[in-house]
Coordinates of C-alpha atoms and ligand atoms in Angstrom, one line a residue:
M203 CA 0.2 136.5 98.9
N204 CA -0.1 133.7 96.4
S205 CA -3.9 133.5 96.5
P206 CA -5.2 130.9 94.0
L207 CA -8.0 133.4 93.3
Q208 CA -5.6 135.7 91.5
N209 CA -4.7 133.0 88.9
T210 CA -5.2 134.3 85.4
A211 CA -6.8 131.2 84.0
L212 CA -9.2 131.0 86.9
K213 CA -10.2 134.6 86.5
N214 CA -10.9 134.0 82.8
R215 CA -13.1 131.0 83.7
V216 CA -15.0 133.3 86.1
E217 CA -15.5 136.0 83.5
T218 CA -16.6 133.5 80.8
L219 CA -19.2 132.0 83.2
L220 CA -20.4 135.4 84.6
A221 CA -21.0 136.7 81.1
Q222 CA -23.6 133.9 80.6
M223 CA -25.5 134.5 83.8
T224 CA -28.9 136.1 84.1
L225 CA -29.7 138.3 87.1
D226 CA -31.8 135.5 88.6
Q227 CA -28.8 133.1 88.4
K228 CA -26.4 135.8 89.8
V229 CA -28.7 136.5 92.8
G230 CA -29.3 132.8 93.3
Q231 CA -25.5 132.3 93.8
M232 CA -25.6 135.0 96.6
T233 CA -28.4 133.2 98.5
Q234 CA -27.8 130.5 101.2
P235 CA -31.0 129.0 102.8
E236 CA -31.0 126.6 105.7
R237 CA -31.6 122.9 104.6
M238 CA -34.9 122.7 106.4
A239 CA -36.3 125.6 104.3
C240 CA -35.3 124.5 100.8
T241 CA -35.4 121.5 98.6
P242 CA -33.2 120.3 95.7
E243 CA -35.9 121.5 93.3
D244 CA -35.6 125.0 94.9
V245 CA -31.9 124.8 94.3
K246 CA -32.4 124.4 90.6
N247 CA -35.5 126.7 90.2
Y248 CA -33.8 129.6 92.1
H249 CA -30.2 128.8 91.1
L250 CA -29.2 128.7 94.8
G251 CA -25.4 128.9 95.3
S252 CA -25.3 127.3 98.7
V253 CA -27.3 125.6 101.5
L254 CA -26.3 125.2 105.1
S255 CA -27.0 123.1 108.2
G256 CA -27.5 125.3 111.2
G257 CA -26.3 123.8 114.5
G258 CA -28.0 120.5 115.0
S259 CA -29.8 120.5 111.6
C260 CA -29.1 117.0 110.4
P261 CA -30.5 114.7 107.7
G262 CA -32.0 111.3 108.1
D263 CA -30.4 109.2 110.8
N264 CA -27.5 111.8 111.1
R265 CA -24.8 109.4 109.9
P266 CA -22.4 110.1 107.1
A267 CA -24.4 108.2 104.5
A268 CA -27.5 110.3 105.1
W269 CA -25.4 113.5 104.8
V270 CA -23.8 112.2 101.5
D271 CA -27.3 111.4 100.2
M272 CA -28.6 114.9 101.1
N273 CA -25.6 116.6 99.5
D274 CA -25.8 114.4 96.5
A275 CA -29.4 115.5 95.9
Y276 CA -28.6 119.2 96.3
W277 CA -25.5 118.9 94.1
Q278 CA -27.3 117.0 91.4
A279 CA -30.0 119.7 91.2
S280 CA -27.4 122.5 91.0
M281 CA -25.7 120.7 88.1
E282 CA -28.8 119.9 86.1
A283 CA -28.3 122.4 83.2
D284 CA -31.2 123.3 81.0
E285 CA -32.4 126.4 79.0
N286 CA -33.0 128.2 82.3
H287 CA -30.4 126.8 84.6
L288 CA -26.6 126.9 84.4
A289 CA -24.6 124.0 86.0
I290 CA -22.8 125.7 88.9
P291 CA -22.0 123.3 91.8
L292 CA -23.7 124.1 95.1
I293 CA -21.4 124.6 98.1
Y294 CA -22.8 123.1 101.4
G295 CA -21.8 124.8 104.6
V296 CA -21.7 123.5 108.2
D297 CA -20.3 124.5 111.7
A298 CA -17.6 121.9 112.0
I299 CA -15.9 124.0 114.6
H300 CA -14.5 121.3 116.8
G301 CA -14.7 118.3 114.5
H302 CA -17.7 117.6 112.4
S303 CA -19.5 117.6 115.6
N304 CA -23.1 117.7 114.4
V305 CA -22.8 114.2 113.0
L306 CA -23.2 111.0 115.2
G307 CA -19.9 109.1 115.6
A308 CA -17.7 112.1 114.6
T309 CA -14.4 112.8 116.4
V310 CA -15.2 115.7 118.7
F311 CA -12.0 117.7 119.4
P312 CA -11.6 120.0 122.4
H313 CA -13.2 123.4 121.9
N314 CA -10.9 126.2 121.0
I315 CA -10.4 127.5 124.6
G316 CA -8.6 124.2 125.5
L317 CA -6.6 124.2 122.2
G318 CA -5.4 127.7 123.2
A319 CA -4.0 126.3 126.5
A320 CA -2.2 123.6 124.4
N321 CA -0.3 126.5 122.7
D322 CA 0.7 124.2 119.8
P323 CA 0.0 125.8 116.3
E324 CA 1.2 122.6 114.5
L325 CA -1.4 120.6 116.4
M326 CA -4.0 122.9 114.9
R327 CA -3.0 121.9 111.4
R328 CA -3.4 118.2 112.2
I329 CA -6.8 118.8 113.9
A330 CA -7.9 120.8 110.9
Q331 CA -6.7 118.1 108.4
A332 CA -8.6 115.3 110.4
T333 CA -11.7 117.5 110.5
A334 CA -11.5 118.2 106.8
R335 CA -11.5 114.4 106.1
E336 CA -14.5 113.9 108.3
I337 CA -16.3 116.8 106.6
L338 CA -15.5 115.3 103.2
A339 CA -16.8 111.9 104.4
T340 CA -20.2 113.5 104.6
G341 CA -20.2 115.2 101.2
V342 CA -19.8 118.7 102.7
D343 CA -17.5 121.2 101.1
W344 CA -17.3 124.1 103.6
T345 CA -17.0 124.7 107.3
F346 CA -17.7 128.0 109.2
A347 CA -14.4 127.6 111.0
P348 CA -12.0 128.5 112.5
T349 CA -13.4 131.1 114.9
I350 CA -10.6 133.6 115.4
A351 CA -12.5 135.7 118.0
V352 CA -10.4 137.2 120.8
A353 CA -12.7 136.8 123.8
R354 CA -12.2 139.6 126.3
N355 CA -15.0 138.9 128.8
N356 CA -15.8 135.5 130.4
H357 CA -19.5 136.5 130.6
W358 CA -19.7 135.8 126.8
G359 CA -21.4 132.6 126.0
R360 CA -19.0 132.0 123.1
T361 CA -15.8 132.4 125.1
Y362 CA -15.0 128.7 124.6
E363 CA -15.0 129.2 120.8
S364 CA -12.0 131.6 121.3
Y365 CA -8.5 130.3 121.5
S366 CA -7.4 133.1 123.8
E367 CA -7.8 136.7 125.1
D368 CA -4.3 137.2 123.6
P369 CA -4.6 138.4 119.9
A370 CA -1.1 137.2 119.3
L371 CA -1.9 133.6 120.3
V372 CA -5.1 133.6 118.2
A373 CA -3.1 135.0 115.2
S374 CA -0.6 132.2 115.5
Y375 CA -3.3 129.6 115.1
A376 CA -5.2 131.2 112.2
A377 CA -2.9 130.2 109.4
P378 CA -2.1 126.6 110.4
F379 CA -5.8 125.8 110.9
V380 CA -6.9 127.4 107.6
Q381 CA -4.1 125.6 105.8
G382 CA -5.0 122.3 107.5
L383 CA -8.6 122.7 106.2
Q384 CA -7.8 124.1 102.7
A385 CA -4.5 122.2 102.2
D386 CA -3.7 122.3 98.4
Y387 CA -7.3 123.0 97.4
G388 CA -7.5 119.4 96.3
E389 CA -9.2 116.1 97.2
Q390 CA -8.5 116.4 100.9
S391 CA -9.5 120.1 101.1
V392 CA -12.6 121.9 102.3
V393 CA -13.3 125.6 102.2
A394 CA -12.5 127.5 105.5
C395 CA -14.3 130.5 106.9
V396 CA -12.7 132.7 109.6
K397 CA -15.2 134.4 111.8
H398 CA -16.7 136.7 113.0
W399 CA -15.6 139.9 111.4
V400 CA -15.1 141.9 113.6
G401 CA -14.9 142.5 117.3
D402 CA -17.3 139.6 118.3
G403 CA -15.2 138.9 121.5
G404 CA -15.1 142.5 122.6
T405 CA -18.7 143.4 123.4
S406 CA -19.6 145.3 126.6
N407 CA -20.3 142.9 129.5
G408 CA -19.7 140.0 127.1
I409 CA -23.2 140.3 125.7
D410 CA -23.5 138.1 122.6
Q411 CA -24.2 140.0 119.4
G412 CA -23.8 143.2 121.5
E413 CA -21.9 146.5 121.3
T414 CA -18.1 146.6 120.9
T415 CA -17.0 150.1 121.9
L416 CA -13.3 150.6 121.0
S417 CA -11.1 153.0 119.2
E418 CA -10.1 151.9 115.7
E419 CA -6.6 151.5 117.0
E420 CA -7.8 149.1 119.8
L421 CA -10.0 147.2 117.3
R422 CA -7.1 146.7 115.0
A423 CA -4.7 145.7 117.8
I424 CA -7.0 143.2 119.4
H425 CA -9.7 141.9 117.1
I426 CA -8.4 142.5 113.6
K427 CA -4.9 141.2 114.4
P428 CA -5.7 137.5 113.7
Y429 CA -7.2 138.2 110.2
P430 CA -4.1 139.2 108.1
P431 CA -2.3 135.8 108.8
A432 CA -5.6 134.0 107.8
I433 CA -5.8 136.1 104.6
E434 CA -2.1 135.5 103.9
A435 CA -2.8 131.8 104.3
G436 CA -5.4 132.0 101.5
V437 CA -8.6 131.7 103.5
L438 CA -11.4 131.6 101.0
T439 CA -14.4 133.0 103.1
V440 CA -15.0 135.3 106.0
M441 CA -18.2 135.5 108.1
A442 CA -19.6 138.9 109.1
S443 CA -20.3 139.4 112.8
F444 CA -23.5 140.1 114.6
N445 CA -22.0 142.7 116.9
S446 CA -21.8 146.4 116.4
W447 CA -18.8 148.6 116.5
N448 CA -19.3 152.0 118.2
G449 CA -23.0 151.7 117.5
D450 CA -22.9 150.5 113.9
K451 CA -23.8 146.9 113.0
C452 CA -20.9 145.0 111.3
H453 CA -23.3 143.5 108.8
G454 CA -23.9 147.0 107.4
H455 CA -20.5 148.4 107.9
K456 CA -19.0 149.4 104.5
F457 CA -15.8 150.7 106.1
L458 CA -15.1 147.4 107.9
L459 CA -16.4 145.0 105.2
T460 CA -15.2 146.7 102.0
D461 CA -12.6 149.4 102.8
V462 CA -10.7 147.4 105.5
L463 CA -11.2 143.7 104.9
K464 CA -11.4 143.7 101.1
N465 CA -9.4 146.7 100.0
E466 CA -6.8 147.3 102.8
L467 CA -6.2 143.7 103.9
G468 CA -6.6 142.4 100.4
F469 CA -9.2 139.7 101.2
D470 CA -10.3 138.3 97.7
G471 CA -12.7 135.5 98.7
Y472 CA -16.3 136.1 99.6
I473 CA -18.0 137.4 102.8
I474 CA -20.9 135.4 104.1
S475 CA -23.4 137.0 106.4
D476 CA -24.2 135.3 109.7
W477 CA -27.6 133.7 110.4
D478 CA -30.2 136.3 109.3
G479 CA -27.6 138.8 110.2
I480 CA -28.9 141.6 107.9
D481 CA -32.3 141.4 109.7
Y482 CA -30.9 143.6 112.4
L483 CA -29.9 146.4 110.0
S484 CA -33.4 147.8 109.6
E485 CA -37.0 147.3 110.7
D486 CA -37.7 147.2 107.0
Y487 CA -36.2 144.0 105.5
F488 CA -36.3 145.6 102.0
D489 CA -33.9 148.3 103.2
A490 CA -31.8 145.8 105.2
V491 CA -31.1 143.8 102.0
S492 CA -29.6 146.8 100.2
M493 CA -27.7 147.9 103.3
G494 CA -26.0 144.4 103.6
V495 CA -25.2 144.1 99.9
N496 CA -23.9 147.6 99.5
A497 CA -21.8 147.3 102.6
G498 CA -19.9 144.5 100.9
I499 CA -21.5 141.2 102.0
D500 CA -21.4 138.7 99.1
M501 CA -23.5 135.7 100.1
F502 CA -26.4 135.8 102.5
M503 CA -27.3 133.2 105.1
V504 CA -31.1 133.6 105.0
S505 CA -32.5 130.8 107.1
E506 CA -36.1 131.0 105.9
D507 CA -37.2 134.1 104.1
W508 CA -34.8 133.6 101.2
R509 CA -37.5 134.0 98.5
D510 CA -38.2 137.5 99.8
F511 CA -34.5 138.2 99.9
I512 CA -34.2 137.2 96.2
D513 CA -37.2 139.4 95.2
H514 CA -35.9 142.4 97.2
I515 CA -32.4 142.2 95.8
K516 CA -33.7 142.0 92.2
T517 CA -36.0 145.0 92.8
H518 CA -33.1 147.0 94.2
V519 CA -31.0 146.2 91.1
N520 CA -33.9 147.2 88.8
N521 CA -34.4 150.4 90.9
G522 CA -30.6 151.1 90.8
T523 CA -30.3 151.1 94.6
I524 CA -28.0 148.1 94.2
S525 CA -25.6 148.4 91.3
M526 CA -25.0 145.5 88.8
S527 CA -21.3 146.1 89.4
R528 CA -21.8 145.2 93.1
I529 CA -23.7 142.1 92.2
D530 CA -21.1 141.1 89.7
D531 CA -18.3 141.7 92.3
A532 CA -20.1 139.4 94.7
V533 CA -20.8 136.7 92.1
R534 CA -17.2 136.9 90.8
R535 CA -15.9 136.2 94.3
I536 CA -18.3 133.3 94.8
L537 CA -17.5 131.7 91.5
A538 CA -13.7 132.2 92.0
V539 CA -13.9 130.4 95.3
K540 CA -15.9 127.5 93.7
F541 CA -13.3 127.2 90.9
A542 CA -10.3 127.5 93.3
S543 CA -11.6 124.9 95.7
G544 CA -12.0 122.4 92.8
L545 CA -15.8 122.2 93.1
F546 CA -16.3 122.3 89.3
E547 CA -14.0 119.4 88.9
K548 CA -15.4 117.2 91.7
P549 CA -17.8 114.4 90.8
R550 CA -21.2 114.1 92.6
P551 CA -20.9 113.7 96.4
A552 CA -22.0 110.0 96.1
S553 CA -19.0 109.3 93.8
R554 CA -16.3 111.2 95.7
A555 CA -13.2 109.4 97.0
L556 CA -13.7 110.4 100.6
S557 CA -17.5 110.1 100.8
N558 CA -18.4 107.7 103.6
D559 CA -14.6 107.3 104.3
A560 CA -13.7 104.9 107.1
S561 CA -11.5 107.5 108.7
F562 CA -14.7 109.2 110.0
G563 CA -14.6 108.9 113.8
G564 CA -11.7 106.4 113.4
D565 CA -8.8 105.7 115.7
E566 CA -6.4 107.8 113.9
H567 CA -8.5 111.0 114.4
R568 CA -9.4 110.1 117.9
E569 CA -5.7 109.7 118.8
I570 CA -5.1 113.3 117.6
A571 CA -8.1 114.4 119.7
R572 CA -6.8 112.5 122.7
E573 CA -3.4 114.2 122.3
A574 CA -5.2 117.5 122.2
V575 CA -7.0 116.8 125.4
R576 CA -3.7 115.9 127.2
K577 CA -2.0 119.1 126.0
S578 CA -5.0 121.3 126.9
L579 CA -5.2 120.4 130.6
V580 CA -3.9 123.1 133.0
L581 CA -2.8 122.1 136.5
L582 CA -3.7 125.0 138.8
K583 CA -3.0 123.4 142.2
N584 CA -1.3 120.2 143.4
D585 CA -1.0 120.3 147.2
G586 CA 0.9 117.4 148.7
K587 CA 1.7 116.2 145.2
T588 CA -1.6 114.4 145.2
L589 CA -1.1 114.0 141.4
P590 CA -0.1 111.9 139.6
L591 CA -2.3 109.2 141.0
D592 CA -1.4 105.5 141.5
S593 CA -3.6 103.4 139.2
A594 CA -3.8 100.7 142.0
S595 CA -5.4 103.2 144.4
K596 CA -8.9 102.8 145.6
I597 CA -10.4 105.8 143.8
L598 CA -13.9 107.3 144.2
V599 CA -15.0 109.3 141.2
A600 CA -17.9 111.7 141.6
G601 CA -19.4 114.9 140.2
K602 CA -22.0 115.6 137.5
N603 CA -19.5 115.8 134.7
A604 CA -17.6 112.6 135.6
H605 CA -19.6 110.3 133.3
N606 CA -21.2 112.6 130.8
R607 CA -19.7 112.7 127.3
G608 CA -22.3 115.3 126.3
H609 CA -21.3 117.7 129.0
Q610 CA -17.6 117.3 128.2
C611 CA -18.2 118.2 124.5
G612 CA -20.2 121.4 125.2
G613 CA -22.2 123.3 122.6
F614 CA -22.4 122.8 118.9
T615 CA -22.3 119.0 119.4
V616 CA -25.1 116.9 117.8
A617 CA -27.4 119.7 118.8
W618 CA -26.9 123.5 118.7
Q619 CA -27.0 123.7 122.5
G620 CA -25.1 120.4 122.9
V621 CA -26.5 117.3 124.5
T622 CA -26.3 115.5 127.9
D623 CA -25.5 111.9 128.9
N624 CA -23.4 109.5 126.8
E625 CA -25.5 107.8 124.1
L626 CA -25.2 110.6 121.5
I627 CA -21.4 110.9 121.7
E628 CA -20.8 107.5 120.0
G629 CA -17.3 106.1 120.0
G630 CA -16.1 108.6 122.7
T631 CA -15.0 108.0 126.3
S632 CA -16.2 109.9 129.3
I633 CA -13.7 111.1 131.9
W634 CA -14.9 108.3 134.2
E635 CA -14.5 105.7 131.4
G636 CA -10.9 106.8 130.9
I637 CA -10.2 106.5 134.6
K638 CA -11.9 103.1 134.9
A639 CA -9.8 101.8 131.9
V640 CA -6.5 102.3 133.9
A641 CA -7.6 102.1 137.6
S642 CA -9.2 98.7 138.4
N643 CA -10.0 99.8 141.9
A644 CA -11.9 103.0 140.9
V645 CA -15.6 103.3 141.5
L646 CA -18.2 105.8 140.3
S647 CA -20.4 107.4 143.0
E648 CA -23.9 106.3 142.1
D649 CA -25.5 109.5 143.5
G650 CA -22.8 111.6 141.9
L651 CA -22.4 113.6 145.1
G652 CA -20.2 111.1 147.0
L653 CA -22.8 110.7 149.7
D654 CA -22.9 107.0 149.1
S655 CA -19.3 106.5 150.4
K656 CA -17.8 105.8 153.8
A657 CA -14.5 107.0 155.3
G658 CA -11.8 104.3 154.9
D659 CA -13.4 102.9 151.7
H660 CA -11.2 105.0 149.4
D661 CA -7.7 106.4 149.1
V662 CA -8.4 109.4 147.0
A663 CA -11.4 111.1 145.3
I664 CA -11.7 112.7 141.8
V665 CA -14.6 115.1 141.5
V666 CA -15.5 116.3 138.0
I667 CA -17.6 119.5 138.2
G668 CA -18.5 122.6 136.1
E669 CA -20.9 123.7 133.5
R670 CA -23.6 122.1 131.3
P671 CA -23.4 122.7 127.5
Y672 CA -24.6 125.9 126.0
A673 CA -24.1 127.9 122.8
E674 CA -24.1 131.6 121.8
G675 CA -26.3 133.9 123.7
M676 CA -27.7 131.1 125.8
G677 CA -24.3 130.7 127.3
D678 CA -24.1 134.4 128.3
V679 CA -23.9 135.2 132.0
R680 CA -26.0 138.3 132.3
T681 CA -27.4 140.5 135.0
G682 CA -29.7 143.5 135.1
N683 CA -32.0 144.2 132.2
N684 CA -29.9 142.5 129.6
V685 CA -31.3 139.2 130.8
I686 CA -33.3 138.3 127.7
V687 CA -31.5 136.8 124.8
E688 CA -33.0 136.9 121.3
A689 CA -31.8 133.8 119.4
G690 CA -31.8 133.8 115.7
S691 CA -35.1 133.0 113.9
Q692 CA -36.3 129.5 114.6
I693 CA -37.0 127.4 111.5
K694 CA -40.8 127.3 110.9
G695 CA -41.3 128.6 114.4
L696 CA -41.6 132.0 116.1
M697 CA -38.7 134.1 117.1
K698 CA -37.8 132.7 120.5
I699 CA -36.8 134.6 123.6
L700 CA -34.3 132.4 125.3
E701 CA -32.8 132.6 128.8
P702 CA -29.0 133.1 129.2
Y703 CA -27.0 130.5 131.2
G704 CA -27.2 132.4 134.4
N705 CA -26.4 135.6 136.3
T706 CA -23.0 134.8 137.9
L707 CA -19.6 133.5 137.0
E708 CA -19.2 132.3 140.6
L709 CA -19.6 128.5 140.4
A710 CA -20.6 128.1 144.0
Q711 CA -23.7 130.2 143.1
S712 CA -24.5 128.8 139.7
H713 CA -23.7 125.1 140.6
P714 CA -23.6 124.7 144.4
E715 CA -23.8 121.0 144.0
D716 CA -20.2 121.0 142.9
L717 CA -18.7 122.6 146.0
Q718 CA -21.0 120.4 148.1
T719 CA -19.6 117.2 146.4
I720 CA -16.0 118.3 147.0
I721 CA -16.8 119.0 150.7
N722 CA -18.6 115.6 151.0
L723 CA -15.5 113.8 149.8
A724 CA -13.0 115.9 151.7
N725 CA -15.0 115.0 154.9
L726 CA -14.1 111.4 154.2
G727 CA -10.6 112.4 155.1
I728 CA -9.1 111.7 151.7
P729 CA -7.3 113.9 149.2
V730 CA -9.6 115.4 146.6
V731 CA -8.6 116.0 142.9
T732 CA -11.1 118.4 141.3
V733 CA -11.4 118.5 137.5
L734 CA -13.4 121.5 136.1
V735 CA -15.2 121.0 132.8
S736 CA -16.2 124.5 131.6
G737 CA -16.3 126.8 128.6
R738 CA -14.5 129.6 130.4
P739 CA -12.5 130.5 133.5
L740 CA -15.0 130.7 136.5
V741 CA -14.7 132.2 140.0
V742 CA -13.9 129.0 141.9
T743 CA -12.2 130.3 145.0
Q744 CA -14.1 128.0 147.4
E745 CA -13.8 125.0 145.2
L746 CA -10.1 125.6 144.9
D747 CA -9.7 125.9 148.7
A748 CA -11.6 122.7 149.3
S749 CA -9.5 120.7 146.8
D750 CA -6.0 119.3 147.2
S751 CA -5.4 119.4 143.4
F752 CA -7.3 121.3 140.8
V753 CA -7.3 120.8 137.0
A754 CA -8.9 123.0 134.3
A755 CA -10.1 120.6 131.6
W756 CA -12.1 123.1 129.5
L757 CA -14.5 121.2 127.1
P758 CA -12.3 118.2 126.1
G759 CA -14.7 116.7 123.6
S760 CA -15.3 113.0 122.9
E761 CA -11.9 111.7 124.0
G762 CA -12.3 112.0 127.8
Q763 CA -9.7 109.3 128.3
G764 CA -7.0 112.0 127.6
V765 CA -7.7 113.3 131.1
A766 CA -6.8 110.0 132.7
D767 CA -3.6 109.9 130.6
V768 CA -2.4 112.9 132.6
L769 CA -4.0 112.3 136.0
F770 CA -2.1 109.0 136.2
G771 CA 1.2 110.4 134.9
D772 CA 1.4 108.6 131.5
S773 CA 1.8 112.2 130.2
D774 CA 2.8 115.3 132.2
F775 CA 0.8 118.5 132.2
H776 CA 1.6 120.7 129.3
G777 CA -1.2 123.3 129.2
K778 CA -0.7 127.0 130.1
L779 CA -3.7 129.4 130.6
S780 CA -4.6 131.3 127.4
F781 CA -7.1 133.2 129.5
S782 CA -6.4 135.1 132.8
W783 CA -8.1 133.4 135.7
P784 CA -10.4 135.9 137.6
K785 CA -10.5 136.5 141.3
D786 CA -13.9 138.1 140.9
A787 CA -16.4 138.2 138.1
N788 CA -15.9 141.9 137.5
P789 CA -14.0 143.7 136.3
N790 CA -12.9 141.2 133.7
V791 CA -9.1 140.9 133.5
N792 CA -7.1 140.5 130.3
L793 CA -3.4 140.3 129.5
G794 CA -2.1 143.8 129.2
D795 CA -4.6 145.5 131.4
A796 CA -3.3 148.2 133.8
N797 CA -3.4 147.0 137.4
Y798 CA -3.6 143.4 136.2
E799 CA -4.6 141.1 139.0
A800 CA -5.6 137.4 138.4
V801 CA -5.9 134.4 140.7
F802 CA -3.8 132.6 138.1
P803 CA -2.1 134.9 135.4
Y804 CA -2.1 134.4 131.7
G805 CA 0.4 131.7 130.9
F806 CA 0.2 130.0 134.3
G807 CA 0.3 126.2 134.4
M808 CA 2.1 123.7 136.7
N809 CA 3.5 120.3 135.9
Y810 CA 4.8 117.3 137.7
S811 CA 8.3 118.7 138.1
A812 CA 7.2 122.2 139.2
Ligands
GLC290 C1 -24.8 131.1 114.2 C2 -23.4 131.6 114.6 C3 -22.3 131.3 113.5 C4 -22.7 130.0 112.7 C5 -24.0 130.3 112.0 C6 -24.5 129.0 111.3 O1 -25.7 132.1 114.6 O2 -23.2 133.0 114.9 O3 -21.1 131.2 114.1 O4 -21.7 129.7 111.8 O5 -25.1 130.8 112.9 O6 -24.9 128.1 112.2

């Protein structure tokens, strides 16, 4: 592996700087508050090494210039050397997991589940390169992406952040996406972060942040498998996972974090905790701090209580319960990443070449996203060769997700839990808008249910159905006493107990309006093309039976017009299922299972010639 972190000159720069640092300055580098809980003055006074935006935490009017201004203020404070403070550039982190999707006007790419269906590793590189440019346009240096989870249970609210249930497919994407983001560690590069280490997609019943019970052999074969190619590709950061493995929390797991990830796999960047992830290690936060540090985490995402974190870590060092050698190891890793990614050479964010760059949300990036939408669609049924459609047909378009850019983008878009309607997805096209652009005789059902239509008025119907946006545990489908989800601490608020998405994967139960709409239109005596917008395979037996054609569109993002490109035959279907399609909600089926039985097997996907 030719990691830039092993460069001798770089290592000398690290040692020279480390030797000048006080304990306060070292501990500051290990601390990452959320932007709403710290100011530029705090960055200087506490020598903070990083600040993040949680999902939906956006400055000012949430346009690139406001982000550049925010980052410029943080960066300036970090570089204002004086007798107490060393100039060490702050690194700002954000969840640009499907484009820089927090920011208004960004190009929003399909979520990973759709990209997995595209099965095109080189496309991942181009998506990552475009995403890097849009991140740099806002003065940000680091994205907590790509997620390389191997989701094994569709009940999990983060299934859509996974490329596939197949570790081999996920592994094939890890390197090109990391290389697309980090490139040559130069002007067009941002720091990547593969996550979440490890076993996030393997929890029992798909419970987010839950318990992954597997032998070490199974953990390696399924969930660790995508990490070596990412490390080989030079990924500079890894995020620890909330879940536990055989009862032990990953955030406190020295074997997983240090022995396996750092020593065995040779990861030489730094490990970042997840959002207040060490809180779950102990009722006593003082103990949790030493458990997380001594297990091998190097930088700590501490959304609000970061002053206590700093005090505790210093007390542990003075007590000897955290060694100075462990602190120095963590800070070496952080400094090495900052040197390798060129942060010390970059000018202030306001003066950087790509800040406020016109490519942000521009046509070039949107064309890549539109291509990704086309390649992600999976044709599951096409009775009577209803598809491709004739653009001159009289088409009735209905369904709650037909004209809703927010819904087609899903979670982690402008807001943590995503948004609804169209206004906040600026520059995008809804699926309806894409259809309307090519089919002049298409009309949108006003009531969305198709009840406002009469037999004979239309030749064919398109019904766009599925899920509303969600993120993390709030996307879980849970039953029994695991119904309550504890979301991470809320900034300046109380810990909130949040409801999961629902209690069934059966769409006819969770969204009966969808089946009803299909039936309403089928009763007009016309063929019905159903398009499912969802973050996971769902049990849709009744909806399938009531439809002539059925397309899985996943969460296509801002470029809904990519769906029309394929429905009207400008492009053929390309997508193949990267997740087995379940007949029932339980037991969950995965490629490789004994007695494997799926409605549509892994790898299934029709096209116009088949
Ligand atoms: C969240 C997620 C993680 C994300 C982080 C920052 O809880 O688990 O994927 O990067 O917090 O938003």
